Amino acid sequence: MAINRQPDPESLTGPQKAAIFLLAMGEEFTKSFLKRLDEGSIQKIGRCMAEITYIPSDVLDAVLTEFLTSFRDEANISVSGKSFLKTVVAKSLDDETARKVFKAIGGEGTNTPFDDLAYIPAENLVNIIKEEHPQTIALILSYLPHQKAGEILNLLPEEIKPDIALRIVQIGQVPDDIVMELDEAIKKNLSKGGVASRKFDGVEAVASILNQVDVETEEFVLSNIEKEDGDLADLIRRKMFVFEDLLEVDDRSFREILKNIDNQLLIKALKTASEEMKQKIFGNLSERAAGMLKEDMEIMGPVRLKEVDEAQQAIIRAAKTLEGEGKIVIVGRGKEDILV
């Protein structure tokens, strides 16, 4: 489902909608969400995510509203749960989209002035209000939760902080029509500069997620994607685990990898490696083997970048094979694999 056209939101399948929702919500939310699904569902959603390049705003709004409305309608979701969900949305979406979906989460709730602003990141709000008159800023902060107001005050220019704090103390009764007019003006500022679509790197998203699952789930998902699109599966694999990530492998596992690597392959792979990676390799070889490797690297002539990339990919595949066989541990693979 490459969303490179204007699809009808109602024509989207369940996995397609789930893919859009999860891409919008971000990596941390998605990792937590996918842990609750079976392998078949992960495979279907993962394929859809990998094919997405951008999502038209109307499609995004429709999908988010559908999901968030379903959350709202669940009788067992508490007020604190809704607040958590609003916070997740605020961190994951742009201001305008976040503001739109808050209404879907909040239902028919009260219309307290500036209530939408409470869930928008402080940095974004500062950019909107910092040019306002100090009295206006003070009025807005007085309506916000104290923690949010404190975050904003902390980010405002130093020279106006005392003035704004004093004005908050001195605020008396303000006519409702003035407050509501200011509220509408701020909301209009939030709406300015909206874009027609949101860009996503679906391949990057799927790669990041698959880096967190266990090896069996990863292979199940990728093998099924490969049946449909071999090039896409290969692209995901390349994004998933890059050569420099081997720096995170413990020394015992790293030495096991080196035992399975041809010396000529290693020399090519090190052509573009960081100094830190080179030192890790030298440090996990015997003094004699490290000396010979250094000599070979010095006398080797220019190598095509493609050959270097292929050599690095071969080493990564060897590491993944050893991990699948249970001979090494690659930390951060979705299992409780912290070494103690």
PDB file of C-alpha atoms in Angstrom, residues 2 23 33 49 65 67 74 121-122 153 158 196 202 210 213-214 236 243 255 289 299:
ATOM      1  CA  ALA A   2       2.191   2.799  -1.224  1.00  0.00           C
ATOM      2  CA  LEU A  23       3.575   5.483  11.953  1.00  0.00           C
ATOM      3  CA  PHE A  33       1.750  -1.993  20.669  1.00  0.00           C
ATOM      4  CA  MET A  49       4.202   0.294   6.919  1.00  0.00           C
ATOM      5  CA  THR A  65     -10.081  10.015  14.496  1.00  0.00           C
ATOM      6  CA  PHE A  67      -8.811   4.962  16.297  1.00  0.00           C
ATOM      7  CA  GLU A  74     -14.351   2.068  25.426  1.00  0.00           C
ATOM      8  CA  PRO A 121       4.987  20.443  23.621  1.00  0.00           C
ATOM      9  CA  ALA A 122       6.227  23.507  25.492  1.00  0.00           C
ATOM     10  CA  LEU A 153       8.198  30.118  31.407  1.00  0.00           C
ATOM     11  CA  GLU A 158      15.339  35.646  30.342  1.00  0.00           C
ATOM     12  CA  ALA A 196      -1.117  18.721   2.663  1.00  0.00           C
ATOM     13  CA  GLY A 202       8.095   3.445   6.277  1.00  0.00           C
ATOM     14  CA  LEU A 210      12.117  -5.226  13.814  1.00  0.00           C
ATOM     15  CA  VAL A 213      11.635  -8.028  18.250  1.00  0.00           C
ATOM     16  CA  ASP A 214      13.009 -11.521  18.689  1.00  0.00           C
ATOM     17  CA  ILE A 236      14.605  -3.254   5.258  1.00  0.00           C
ATOM     18  CA  PHE A 243      28.030  -2.449  10.421  1.00  0.00           C
ATOM     19  CA  ARG A 255      35.307 -12.838  18.928  1.00  0.00           C
ATOM     20  CA  ALA A 289      46.579 -11.605  13.933  1.00  0.00           C
ATOM     21  CA  ILE A 299      49.027  -2.735   1.220  1.00  0.00           C
TER      22      ILE A 299
END
